[in-house]
Short mmCIF file of C-alpha atoms in Angstrom, two decimals:
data_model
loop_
_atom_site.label_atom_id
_atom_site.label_comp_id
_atom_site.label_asym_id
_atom_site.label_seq_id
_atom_site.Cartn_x
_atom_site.Cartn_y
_atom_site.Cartn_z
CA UNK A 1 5.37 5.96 -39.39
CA UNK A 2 3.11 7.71 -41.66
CA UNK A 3 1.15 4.35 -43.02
CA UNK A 4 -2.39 5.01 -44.35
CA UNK A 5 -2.80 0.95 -43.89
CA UNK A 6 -6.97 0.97 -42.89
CA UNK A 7 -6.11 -0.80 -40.22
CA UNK A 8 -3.41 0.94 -38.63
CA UNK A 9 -3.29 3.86 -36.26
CA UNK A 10 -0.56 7.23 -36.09
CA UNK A 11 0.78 9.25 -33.84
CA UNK A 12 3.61 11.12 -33.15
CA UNK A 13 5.69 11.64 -29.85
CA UNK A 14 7.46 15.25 -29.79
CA UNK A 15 10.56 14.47 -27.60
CA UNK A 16 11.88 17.79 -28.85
CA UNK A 17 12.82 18.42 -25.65
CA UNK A 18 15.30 15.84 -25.19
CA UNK A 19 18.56 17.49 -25.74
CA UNK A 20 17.51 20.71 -23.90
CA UNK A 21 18.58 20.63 -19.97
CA UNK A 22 15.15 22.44 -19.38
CA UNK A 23 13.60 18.92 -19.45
CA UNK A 24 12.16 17.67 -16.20
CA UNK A 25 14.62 15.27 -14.73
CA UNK A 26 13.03 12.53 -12.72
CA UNK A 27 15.91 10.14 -12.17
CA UNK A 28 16.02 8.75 -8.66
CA UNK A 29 11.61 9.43 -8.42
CA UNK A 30 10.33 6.46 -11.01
CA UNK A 31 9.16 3.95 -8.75
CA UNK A 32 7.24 0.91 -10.74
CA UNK A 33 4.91 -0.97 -8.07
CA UNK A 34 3.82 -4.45 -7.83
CA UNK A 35 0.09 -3.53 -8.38
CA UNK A 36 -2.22 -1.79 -10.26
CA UNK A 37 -3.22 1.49 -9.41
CA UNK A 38 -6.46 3.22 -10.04
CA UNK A 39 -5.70 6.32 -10.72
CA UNK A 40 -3.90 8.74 -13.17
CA UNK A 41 -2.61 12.21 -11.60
CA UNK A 42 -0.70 14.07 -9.08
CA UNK A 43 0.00 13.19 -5.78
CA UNK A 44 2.50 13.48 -3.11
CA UNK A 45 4.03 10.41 -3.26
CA UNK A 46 7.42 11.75 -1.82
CA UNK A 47 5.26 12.15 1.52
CA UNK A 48 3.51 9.27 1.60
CA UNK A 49 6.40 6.45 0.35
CA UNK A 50 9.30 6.50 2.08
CA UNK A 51 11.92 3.63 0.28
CA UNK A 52 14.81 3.23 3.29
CA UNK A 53 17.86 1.28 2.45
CA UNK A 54 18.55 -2.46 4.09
CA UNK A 55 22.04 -2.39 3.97
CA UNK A 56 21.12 -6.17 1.89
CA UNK A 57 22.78 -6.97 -1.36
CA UNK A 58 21.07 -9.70 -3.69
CA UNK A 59 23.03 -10.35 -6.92
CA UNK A 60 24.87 -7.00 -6.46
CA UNK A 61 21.69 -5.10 -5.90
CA UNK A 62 20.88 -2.68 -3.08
CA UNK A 63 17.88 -3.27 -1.52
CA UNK A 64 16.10 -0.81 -0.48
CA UNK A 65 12.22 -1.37 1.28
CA UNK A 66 9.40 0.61 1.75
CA UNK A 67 5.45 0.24 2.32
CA UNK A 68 2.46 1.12 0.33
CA UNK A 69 -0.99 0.12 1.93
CA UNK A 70 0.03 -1.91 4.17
CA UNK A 71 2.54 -4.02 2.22
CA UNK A 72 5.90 -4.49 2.16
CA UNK A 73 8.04 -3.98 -0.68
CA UNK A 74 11.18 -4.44 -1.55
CA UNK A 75 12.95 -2.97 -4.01
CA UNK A 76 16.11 -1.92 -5.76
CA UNK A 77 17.32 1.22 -8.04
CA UNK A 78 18.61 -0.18 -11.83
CA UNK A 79 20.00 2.56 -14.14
CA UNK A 80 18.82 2.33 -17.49
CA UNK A 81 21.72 0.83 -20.32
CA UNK A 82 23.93 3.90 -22.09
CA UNK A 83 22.32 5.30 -24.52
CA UNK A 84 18.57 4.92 -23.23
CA UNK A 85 16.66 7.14 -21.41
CA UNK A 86 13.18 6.97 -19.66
CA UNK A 87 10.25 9.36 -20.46
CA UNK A 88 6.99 10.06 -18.93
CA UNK A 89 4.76 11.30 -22.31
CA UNK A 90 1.40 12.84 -21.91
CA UNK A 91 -1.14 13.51 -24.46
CA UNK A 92 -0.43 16.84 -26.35
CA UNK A 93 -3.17 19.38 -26.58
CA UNK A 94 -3.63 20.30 -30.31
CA UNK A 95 -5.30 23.63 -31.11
CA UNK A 96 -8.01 22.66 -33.32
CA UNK A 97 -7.56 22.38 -36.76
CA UNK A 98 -10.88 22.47 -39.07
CA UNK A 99 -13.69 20.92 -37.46
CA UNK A 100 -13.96 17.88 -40.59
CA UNK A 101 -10.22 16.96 -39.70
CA UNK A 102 -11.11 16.07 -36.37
CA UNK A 103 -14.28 13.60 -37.10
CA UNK A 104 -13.00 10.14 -36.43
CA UNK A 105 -9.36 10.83 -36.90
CA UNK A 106 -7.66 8.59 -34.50
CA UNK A 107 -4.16 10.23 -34.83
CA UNK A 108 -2.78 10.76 -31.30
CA UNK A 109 -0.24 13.05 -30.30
CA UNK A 110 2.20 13.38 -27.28
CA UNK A 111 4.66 15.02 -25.94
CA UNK A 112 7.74 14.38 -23.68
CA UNK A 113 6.81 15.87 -20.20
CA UNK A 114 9.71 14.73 -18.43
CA UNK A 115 12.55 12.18 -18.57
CA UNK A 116 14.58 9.74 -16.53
CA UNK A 117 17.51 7.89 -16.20
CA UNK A 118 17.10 4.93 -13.44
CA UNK A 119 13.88 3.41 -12.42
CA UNK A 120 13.36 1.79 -9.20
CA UNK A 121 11.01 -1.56 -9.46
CA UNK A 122 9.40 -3.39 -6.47
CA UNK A 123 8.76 -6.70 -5.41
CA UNK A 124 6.07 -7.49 -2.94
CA UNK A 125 6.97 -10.40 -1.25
CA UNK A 126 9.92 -11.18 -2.73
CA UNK A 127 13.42 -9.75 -2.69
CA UNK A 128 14.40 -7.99 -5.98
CA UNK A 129 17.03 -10.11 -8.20
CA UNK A 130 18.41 -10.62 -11.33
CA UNK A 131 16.13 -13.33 -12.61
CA UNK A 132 12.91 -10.56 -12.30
CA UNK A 133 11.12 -10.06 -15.01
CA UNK A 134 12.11 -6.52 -15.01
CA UNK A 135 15.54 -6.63 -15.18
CA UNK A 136 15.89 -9.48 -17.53
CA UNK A 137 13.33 -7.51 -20.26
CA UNK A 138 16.11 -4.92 -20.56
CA UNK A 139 17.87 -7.82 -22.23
CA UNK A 140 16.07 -6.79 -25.29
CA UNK A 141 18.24 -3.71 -25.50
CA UNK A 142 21.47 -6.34 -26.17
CA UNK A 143 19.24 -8.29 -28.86
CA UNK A 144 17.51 -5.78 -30.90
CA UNK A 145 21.31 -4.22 -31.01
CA UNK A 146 22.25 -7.39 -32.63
CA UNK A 147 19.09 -7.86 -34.70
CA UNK A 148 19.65 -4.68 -35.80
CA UNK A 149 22.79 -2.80 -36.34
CA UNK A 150 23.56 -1.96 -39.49
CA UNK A 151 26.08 -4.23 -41.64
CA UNK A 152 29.27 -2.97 -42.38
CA UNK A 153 31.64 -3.61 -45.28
CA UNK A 154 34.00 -5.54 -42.85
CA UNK A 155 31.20 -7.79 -41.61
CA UNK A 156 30.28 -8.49 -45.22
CA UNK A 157 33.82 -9.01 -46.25
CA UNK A 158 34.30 -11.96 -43.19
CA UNK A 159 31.25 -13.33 -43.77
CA UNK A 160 31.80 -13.89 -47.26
CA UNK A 161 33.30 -17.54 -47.80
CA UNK A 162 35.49 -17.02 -50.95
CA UNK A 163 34.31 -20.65 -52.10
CA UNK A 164 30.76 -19.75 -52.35
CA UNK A 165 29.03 -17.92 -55.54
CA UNK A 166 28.82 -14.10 -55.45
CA UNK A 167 26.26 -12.35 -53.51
CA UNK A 168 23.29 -11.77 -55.86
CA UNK B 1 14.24 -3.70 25.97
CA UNK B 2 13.96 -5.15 29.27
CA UNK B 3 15.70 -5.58 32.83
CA UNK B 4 18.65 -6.88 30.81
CA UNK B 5 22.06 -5.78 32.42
CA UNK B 6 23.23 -8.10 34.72
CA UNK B 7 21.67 -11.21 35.78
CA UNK B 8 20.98 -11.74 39.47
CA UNK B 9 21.93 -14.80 41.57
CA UNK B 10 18.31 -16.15 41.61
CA UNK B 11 18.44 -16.66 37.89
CA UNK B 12 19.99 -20.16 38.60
CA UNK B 13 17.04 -21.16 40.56
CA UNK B 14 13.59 -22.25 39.33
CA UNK B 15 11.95 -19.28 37.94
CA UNK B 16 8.24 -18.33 37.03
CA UNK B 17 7.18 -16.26 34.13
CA UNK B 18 3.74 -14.12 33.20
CA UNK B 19 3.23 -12.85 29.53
CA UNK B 20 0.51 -10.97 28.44
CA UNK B 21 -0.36 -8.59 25.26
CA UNK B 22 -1.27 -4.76 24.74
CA UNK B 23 -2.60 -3.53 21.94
CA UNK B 24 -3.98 -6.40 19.86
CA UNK B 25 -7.91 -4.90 19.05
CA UNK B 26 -6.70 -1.39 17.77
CA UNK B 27 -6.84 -0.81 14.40
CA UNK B 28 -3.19 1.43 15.10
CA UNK B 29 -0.38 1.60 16.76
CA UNK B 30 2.08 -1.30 17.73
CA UNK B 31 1.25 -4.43 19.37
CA UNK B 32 3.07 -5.10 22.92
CA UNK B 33 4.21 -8.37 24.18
CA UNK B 34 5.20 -8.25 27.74
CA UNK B 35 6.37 -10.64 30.24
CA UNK B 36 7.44 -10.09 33.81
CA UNK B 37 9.71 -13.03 35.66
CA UNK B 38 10.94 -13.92 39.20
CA UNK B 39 11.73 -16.56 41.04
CA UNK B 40 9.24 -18.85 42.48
CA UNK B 41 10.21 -18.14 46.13
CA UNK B 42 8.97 -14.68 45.35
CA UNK B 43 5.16 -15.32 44.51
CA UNK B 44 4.11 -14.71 47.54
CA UNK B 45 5.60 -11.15 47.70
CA UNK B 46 4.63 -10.82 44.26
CA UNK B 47 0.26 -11.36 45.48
CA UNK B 48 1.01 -8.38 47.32
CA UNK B 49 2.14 -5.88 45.16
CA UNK B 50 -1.35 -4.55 43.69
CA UNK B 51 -0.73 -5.58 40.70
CA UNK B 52 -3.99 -6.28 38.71
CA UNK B 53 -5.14 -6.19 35.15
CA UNK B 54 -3.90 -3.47 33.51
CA UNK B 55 -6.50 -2.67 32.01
CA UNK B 56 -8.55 -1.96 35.41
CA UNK B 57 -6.26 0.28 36.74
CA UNK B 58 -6.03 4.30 35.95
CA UNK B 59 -2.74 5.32 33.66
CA UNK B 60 -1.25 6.92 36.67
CA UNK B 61 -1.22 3.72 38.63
CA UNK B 62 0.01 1.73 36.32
CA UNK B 63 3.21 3.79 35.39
CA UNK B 64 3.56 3.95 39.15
CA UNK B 65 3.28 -0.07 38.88
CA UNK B 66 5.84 0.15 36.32
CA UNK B 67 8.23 2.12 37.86
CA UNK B 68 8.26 0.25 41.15
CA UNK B 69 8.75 -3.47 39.45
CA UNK B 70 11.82 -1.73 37.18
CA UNK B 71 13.05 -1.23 40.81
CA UNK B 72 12.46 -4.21 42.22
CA UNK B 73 15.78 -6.34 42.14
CA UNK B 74 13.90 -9.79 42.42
CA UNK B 75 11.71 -8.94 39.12
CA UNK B 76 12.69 -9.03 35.54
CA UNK B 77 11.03 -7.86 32.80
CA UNK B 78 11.19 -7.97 28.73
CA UNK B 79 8.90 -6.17 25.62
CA UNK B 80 8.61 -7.01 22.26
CA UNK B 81 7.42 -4.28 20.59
CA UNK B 82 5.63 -5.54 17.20
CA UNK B 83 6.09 -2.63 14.57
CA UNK B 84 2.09 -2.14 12.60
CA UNK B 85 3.85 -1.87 9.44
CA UNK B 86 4.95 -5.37 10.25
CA UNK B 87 1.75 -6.36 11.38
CA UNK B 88 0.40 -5.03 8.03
CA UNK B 89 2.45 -6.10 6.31
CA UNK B 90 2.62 -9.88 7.43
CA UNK B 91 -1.18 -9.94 7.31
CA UNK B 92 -1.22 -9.11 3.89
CA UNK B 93 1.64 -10.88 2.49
CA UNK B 94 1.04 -13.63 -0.47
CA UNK B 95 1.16 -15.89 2.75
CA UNK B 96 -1.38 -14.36 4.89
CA UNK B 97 -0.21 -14.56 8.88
CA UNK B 98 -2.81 -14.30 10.94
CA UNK B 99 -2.43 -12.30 14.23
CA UNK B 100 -2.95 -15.69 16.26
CA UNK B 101 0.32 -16.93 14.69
CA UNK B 102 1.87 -13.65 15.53
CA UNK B 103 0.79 -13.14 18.82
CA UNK B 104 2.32 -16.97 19.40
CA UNK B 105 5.40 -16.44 17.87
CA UNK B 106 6.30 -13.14 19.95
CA UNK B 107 5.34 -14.77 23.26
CA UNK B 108 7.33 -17.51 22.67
CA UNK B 109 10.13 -15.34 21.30
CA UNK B 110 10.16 -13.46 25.01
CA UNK B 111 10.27 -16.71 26.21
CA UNK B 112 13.32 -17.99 24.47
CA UNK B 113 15.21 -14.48 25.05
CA UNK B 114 14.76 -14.93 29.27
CA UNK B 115 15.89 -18.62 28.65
CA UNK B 116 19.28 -17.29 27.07
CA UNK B 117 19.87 -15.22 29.08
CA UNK B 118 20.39 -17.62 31.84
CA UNK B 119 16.68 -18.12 33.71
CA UNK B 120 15.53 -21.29 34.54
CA UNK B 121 12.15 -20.74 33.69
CA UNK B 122 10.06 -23.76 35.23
CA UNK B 123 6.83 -22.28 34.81
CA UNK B 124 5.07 -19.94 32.53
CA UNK B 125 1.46 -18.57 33.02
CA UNK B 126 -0.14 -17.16 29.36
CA UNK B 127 -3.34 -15.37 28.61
CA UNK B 128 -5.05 -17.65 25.98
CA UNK B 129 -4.92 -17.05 21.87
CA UNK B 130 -6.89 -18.88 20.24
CA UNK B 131 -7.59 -22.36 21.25
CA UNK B 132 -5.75 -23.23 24.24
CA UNK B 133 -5.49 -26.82 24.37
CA UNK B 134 -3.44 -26.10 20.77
CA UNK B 135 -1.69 -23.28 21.91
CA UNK B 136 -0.42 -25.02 25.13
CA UNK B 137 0.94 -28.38 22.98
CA UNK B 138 2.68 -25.33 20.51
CA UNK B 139 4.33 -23.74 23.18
CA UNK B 140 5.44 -27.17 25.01
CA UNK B 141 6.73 -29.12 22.04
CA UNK B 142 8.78 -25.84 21.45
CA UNK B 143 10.08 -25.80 25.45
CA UNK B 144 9.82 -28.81 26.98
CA UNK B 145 11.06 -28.42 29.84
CA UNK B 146 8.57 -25.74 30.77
CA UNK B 147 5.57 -26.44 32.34
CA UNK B 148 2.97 -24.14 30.62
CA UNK B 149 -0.76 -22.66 32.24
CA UNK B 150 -2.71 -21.13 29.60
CA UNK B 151 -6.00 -19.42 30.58
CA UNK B 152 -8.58 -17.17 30.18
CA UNK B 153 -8.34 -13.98 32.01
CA UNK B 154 -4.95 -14.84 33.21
CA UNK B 155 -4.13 -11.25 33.42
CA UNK B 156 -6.25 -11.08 36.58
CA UNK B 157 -5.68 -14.57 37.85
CA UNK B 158 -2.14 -14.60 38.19
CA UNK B 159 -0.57 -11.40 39.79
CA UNK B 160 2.40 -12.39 37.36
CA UNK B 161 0.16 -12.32 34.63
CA UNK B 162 -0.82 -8.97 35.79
CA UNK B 163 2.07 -7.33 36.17
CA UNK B 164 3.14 -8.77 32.49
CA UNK B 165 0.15 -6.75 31.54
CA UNK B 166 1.13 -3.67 32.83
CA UNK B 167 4.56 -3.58 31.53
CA UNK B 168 2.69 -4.36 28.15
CA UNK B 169 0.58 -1.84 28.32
CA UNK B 170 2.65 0.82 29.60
CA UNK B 171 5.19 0.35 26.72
CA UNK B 172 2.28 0.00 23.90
CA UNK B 173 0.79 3.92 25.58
CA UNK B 174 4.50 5.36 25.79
CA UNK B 175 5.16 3.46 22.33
CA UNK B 176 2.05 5.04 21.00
CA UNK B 177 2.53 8.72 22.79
CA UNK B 178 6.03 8.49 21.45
CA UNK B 179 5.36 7.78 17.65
CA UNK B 180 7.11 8.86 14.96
CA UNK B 181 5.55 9.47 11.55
CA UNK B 182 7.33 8.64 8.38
CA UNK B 183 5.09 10.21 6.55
CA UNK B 184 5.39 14.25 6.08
CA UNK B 185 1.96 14.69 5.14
CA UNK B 186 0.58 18.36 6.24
CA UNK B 187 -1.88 18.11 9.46
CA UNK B 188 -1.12 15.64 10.93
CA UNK B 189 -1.60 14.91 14.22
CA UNK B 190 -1.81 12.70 17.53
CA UNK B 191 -5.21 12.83 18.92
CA UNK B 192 -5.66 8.89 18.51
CA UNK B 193 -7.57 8.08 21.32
CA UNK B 194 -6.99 4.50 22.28
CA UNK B 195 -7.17 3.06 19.05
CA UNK B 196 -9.75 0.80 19.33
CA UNK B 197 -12.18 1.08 16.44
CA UNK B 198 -15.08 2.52 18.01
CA UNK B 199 -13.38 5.01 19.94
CA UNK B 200 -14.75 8.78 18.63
CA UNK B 201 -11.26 10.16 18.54
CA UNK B 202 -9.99 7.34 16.80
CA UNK B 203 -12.69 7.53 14.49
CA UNK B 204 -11.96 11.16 13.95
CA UNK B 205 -8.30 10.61 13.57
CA UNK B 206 -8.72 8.11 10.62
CA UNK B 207 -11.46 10.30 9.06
CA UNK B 208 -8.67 13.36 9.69
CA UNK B 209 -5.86 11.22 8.00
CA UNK B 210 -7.02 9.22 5.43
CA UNK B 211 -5.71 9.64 2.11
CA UNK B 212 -7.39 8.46 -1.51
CA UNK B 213 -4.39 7.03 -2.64
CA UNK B 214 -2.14 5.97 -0.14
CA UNK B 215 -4.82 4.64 2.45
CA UNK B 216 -3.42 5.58 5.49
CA UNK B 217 -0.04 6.86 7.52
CA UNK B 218 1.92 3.68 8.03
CA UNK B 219 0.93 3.29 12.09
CA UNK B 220 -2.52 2.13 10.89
CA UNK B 221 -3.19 -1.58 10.25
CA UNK B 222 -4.03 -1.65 7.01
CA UNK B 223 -5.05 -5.47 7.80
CA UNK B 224 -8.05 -4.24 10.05
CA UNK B 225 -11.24 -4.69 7.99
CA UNK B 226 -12.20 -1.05 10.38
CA UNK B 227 -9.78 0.45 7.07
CA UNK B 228 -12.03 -0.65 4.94
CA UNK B 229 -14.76 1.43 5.17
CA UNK B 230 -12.54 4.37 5.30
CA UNK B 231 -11.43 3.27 1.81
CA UNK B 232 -14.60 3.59 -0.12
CA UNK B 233 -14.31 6.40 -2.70
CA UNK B 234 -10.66 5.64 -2.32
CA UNK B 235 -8.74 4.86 -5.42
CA UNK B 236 -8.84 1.01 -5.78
CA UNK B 237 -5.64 -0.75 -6.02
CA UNK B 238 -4.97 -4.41 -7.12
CA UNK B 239 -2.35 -6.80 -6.04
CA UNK B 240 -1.24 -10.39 -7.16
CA UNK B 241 -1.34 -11.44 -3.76
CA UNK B 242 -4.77 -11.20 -3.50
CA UNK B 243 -5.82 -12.41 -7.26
CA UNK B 244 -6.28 -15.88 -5.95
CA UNK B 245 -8.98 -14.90 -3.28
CA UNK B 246 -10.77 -12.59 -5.41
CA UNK B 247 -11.00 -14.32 -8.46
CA UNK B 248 -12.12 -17.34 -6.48
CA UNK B 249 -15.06 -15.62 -5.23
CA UNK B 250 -16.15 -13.94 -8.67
CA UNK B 251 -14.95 -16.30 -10.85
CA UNK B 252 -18.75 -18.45 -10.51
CA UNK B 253 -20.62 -15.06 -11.40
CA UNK B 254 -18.11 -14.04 -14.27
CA UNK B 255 -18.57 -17.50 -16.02
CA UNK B 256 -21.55 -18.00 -16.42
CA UNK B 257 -21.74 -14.26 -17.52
CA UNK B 258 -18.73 -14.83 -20.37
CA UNK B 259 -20.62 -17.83 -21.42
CA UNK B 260 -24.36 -16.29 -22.14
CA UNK B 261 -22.35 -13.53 -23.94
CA UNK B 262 -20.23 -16.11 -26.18
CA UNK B 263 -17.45 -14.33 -25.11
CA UNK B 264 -13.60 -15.48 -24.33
CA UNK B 265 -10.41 -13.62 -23.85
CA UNK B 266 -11.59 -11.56 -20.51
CA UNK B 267 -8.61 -10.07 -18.79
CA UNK B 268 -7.31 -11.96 -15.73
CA UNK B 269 -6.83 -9.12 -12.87
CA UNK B 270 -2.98 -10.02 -12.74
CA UNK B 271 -2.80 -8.60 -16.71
CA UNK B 272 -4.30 -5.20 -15.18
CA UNK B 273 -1.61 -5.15 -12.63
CA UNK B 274 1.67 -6.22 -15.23
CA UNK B 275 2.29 -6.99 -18.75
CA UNK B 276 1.97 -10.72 -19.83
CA UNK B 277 3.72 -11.11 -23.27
CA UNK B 278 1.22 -14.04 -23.94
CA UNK B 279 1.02 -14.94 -27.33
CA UNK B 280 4.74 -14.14 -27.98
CA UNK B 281 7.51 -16.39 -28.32
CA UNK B 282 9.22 -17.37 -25.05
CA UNK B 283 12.17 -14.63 -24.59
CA UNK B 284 9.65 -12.43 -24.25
CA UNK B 285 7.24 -14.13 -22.48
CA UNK B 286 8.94 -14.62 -19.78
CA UNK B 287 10.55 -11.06 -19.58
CA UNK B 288 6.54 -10.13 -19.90
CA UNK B 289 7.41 -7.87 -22.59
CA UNK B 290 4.05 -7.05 -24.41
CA UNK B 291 3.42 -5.61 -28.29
CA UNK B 292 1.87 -2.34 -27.55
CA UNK B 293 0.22 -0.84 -30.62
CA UNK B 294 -2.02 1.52 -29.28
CA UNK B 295 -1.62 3.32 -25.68
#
């Protein structure tokens, strides 16, 4: 993380907070919307959208519907795999160090402001099913397991084909 | 809802039907499909009964209209109350319905409930949506064995027409009077005049209950271009379902822009709204999954 490559950026994200049960839990309000909205900031969603249940199941999902500006969406609650959580970062305000440190430093630094454990993802138009982009990209999770976890003695040992030259 | 409980001996005999519409100009509120139906024997009683376009008569009268045709054991009568989050929200889907189609579909949908019910509708009399020559061959391919009359003003030609019309409208005011907000903003309230865009209270009421991000409380037709003008200063929001319309119309002035610059690569509006993964290799492609390096 701490490359001085020209053309690379830092930053650090502070999730110090994760273990600590003082973190903001979200789970159940993450909604992720079919469009893009203009805006960054507060606002009081939970009196505004109103996601009801259908009592329809599509590929085991519940789908639950709701409206935003005059559309309909249709939705459905996923939890996110074991061993993953959700977090909402925001920029973390840095007292200022000495004013030369500052000039074009590009290092960016955040902070965990809350966390979350299911998201809920919307279709306009469309019910919400297994083949949606959303729920398939948590395939990654599976793949960069396998890309990834670390080799073990055993692995190496039934890998090895005991006709084939030593490992160099 | 409707005179549904138990169906009277003159259902078996050739019946006449009226349907009219409440509530199709405001810009909130549902939209009422009504139809009143009796047998054809009974249209001369039915001339007498005062009925006359709703829409000339005071409230008082008409509820009093209302009232009296609930009781009348030779008249039946059936609503469809269209939700405007439905109306919305079919307007505005990826395959825009216009309120024409709508308005069709619901008439004919009162139409096939009476005929299930057991009434041998022979004739139906229909205000006119739309073209009527089109609108009378849609309505008799789908019933043939109806003979349709679809005119102008047929609300105060034909006193079943008019009656239709007052069970429309009295169900859109109660419907209306009645309403239920699923939203818990603060302030709310129910001054909404009649709903029609020009109305001052409705005016007021908009102005009262607009909001920058979520537009509107969900009785308001978001489909109404009236909304629109309420939405300036508003926080703009992008959809996929509108892409193709928009891009169509600004695509001519953004080309020949991009090509006195030199320059390629401008975003399509659907990458604002979700991650593409273009570029990548397929798996992630088509799970959209994009490289962010900077954020």
């Amino acid at each position: 993380m701490n490359d001085e490559g020209a053309s690379s950026e830092t930053g650090t994200i502070d999730l110090g907070g994760v273990k600590s049960s003082s973190a903001v839990d979200l789970t159940d309000q993450i909604h992720q919307l079919p469009c893009c909205i203009k805006y960054n900031g507060p606002s009081p969603v939970s009196h505004y959208f109103k996601p009801k249940s259908t009592g329809i199941e599509v590929d085991g999902l519940n789908v639950k519907e709701a409206h935003f500006r005059g559309r309909k969406l249709q939705g459905t609650t996923v939890p996110l795999p074991d061993g993953y959580s959700g977090f909402v970062i925001g920029r973390k305000t840095v007292a200022k160090r000495k004013a030369s440190d500052t000039n074009g430093g590009t290092t960016a630094s955040w902070q965990m402001n809350a966390k979350f454990q299911n998201i809920t993802f919307w279709n306009h138009d469309n019910l919400p099913s297994k083949e949606d982009a959303f729920l398939r990209a948590l395939h990654l999770f599976d793949v960069a397991k396998a890309l990834h976890k670390p080799v073990t003695a055993e692995d190496m040992e039934s890998a090895s084909n005991p006709e084939a030259t030593a490992t160099d | 809802m409707g005179s549904e409980d138990q169906i009277p001996e003159w259902a078996s005999t050739p019946c006449i039907m009226g349907i009219d519409e409440a509530g199709r100009g405001p810009v909130l509120g549902p939209m009422v499909y009504g139809c009143l139906y009796c047998p054809i024997s009974y249209k001369k009683t039915l001339s007498t009964l005062e009925f006359a376009d709703s829409k000339t008569l005071k409230e008082e009268k008409r509820e009093e209209l209302f009232e009296s045709l609930k009781a009348d054991c030779s008249i039946g009568w059936a609503v469809d109350v269209i939700d405007p989050r439905v109306l919305s929200a079919k307007m505005l889907q990826k395959n825009k319905i216009n309120l024409n189609e709508i308005s069709h579909e619901s008439a004919m949908g009162l139409v096939k409930r009476v005929l299930d019910m057991g009434y041998l509708l022979t004739e139906v009399y229909v205000d006119t949506v739309g073209d009527p020559d089109k609108y009378i061959i849609k309505l008799t391919e789908r019933f043939p064995s109806i003979k349709f009359v679809v005119a102008k003003k047929a609300d105060s030609l034909y006193p079943v027409v008019s009656g239709a019309s007052i069970v429309a409208k009295v169900t859109r005011d109660r419907a209306l009077q009645n309403w239920n907000f699923d939203e818990t903003a603060e302030n709310m309230h129910r001054t909404f005049g009649s709903g029609y865009p020009g109305d001052p209270n409705t005016k007021g009421w908009l102005e009262h209950h607009k909001h920058s991000v979520f537009g509107f409380p969900s009785l308001v037709r978001f489909s109404w271009g009236t909304c629109e003008s309420y939405f300036k200063g508003g926080v703009e929001v992008l959809w996929e379902a509108d892409d193709d319309d928009v891009s169509s119309r600004k695509t001519v002035k953004r080309q020949s822009k991009l090509s006195n610059l030199g320059f390629t690569g401008m975003k399509r509006k659907s990458e604002d709204i979700e991650s593409s993964g273009k570029g990548r290799c397929k798996f992630f492609q088509s799970r959209k999954l994009e490289q962010l390096s900077h954020f």
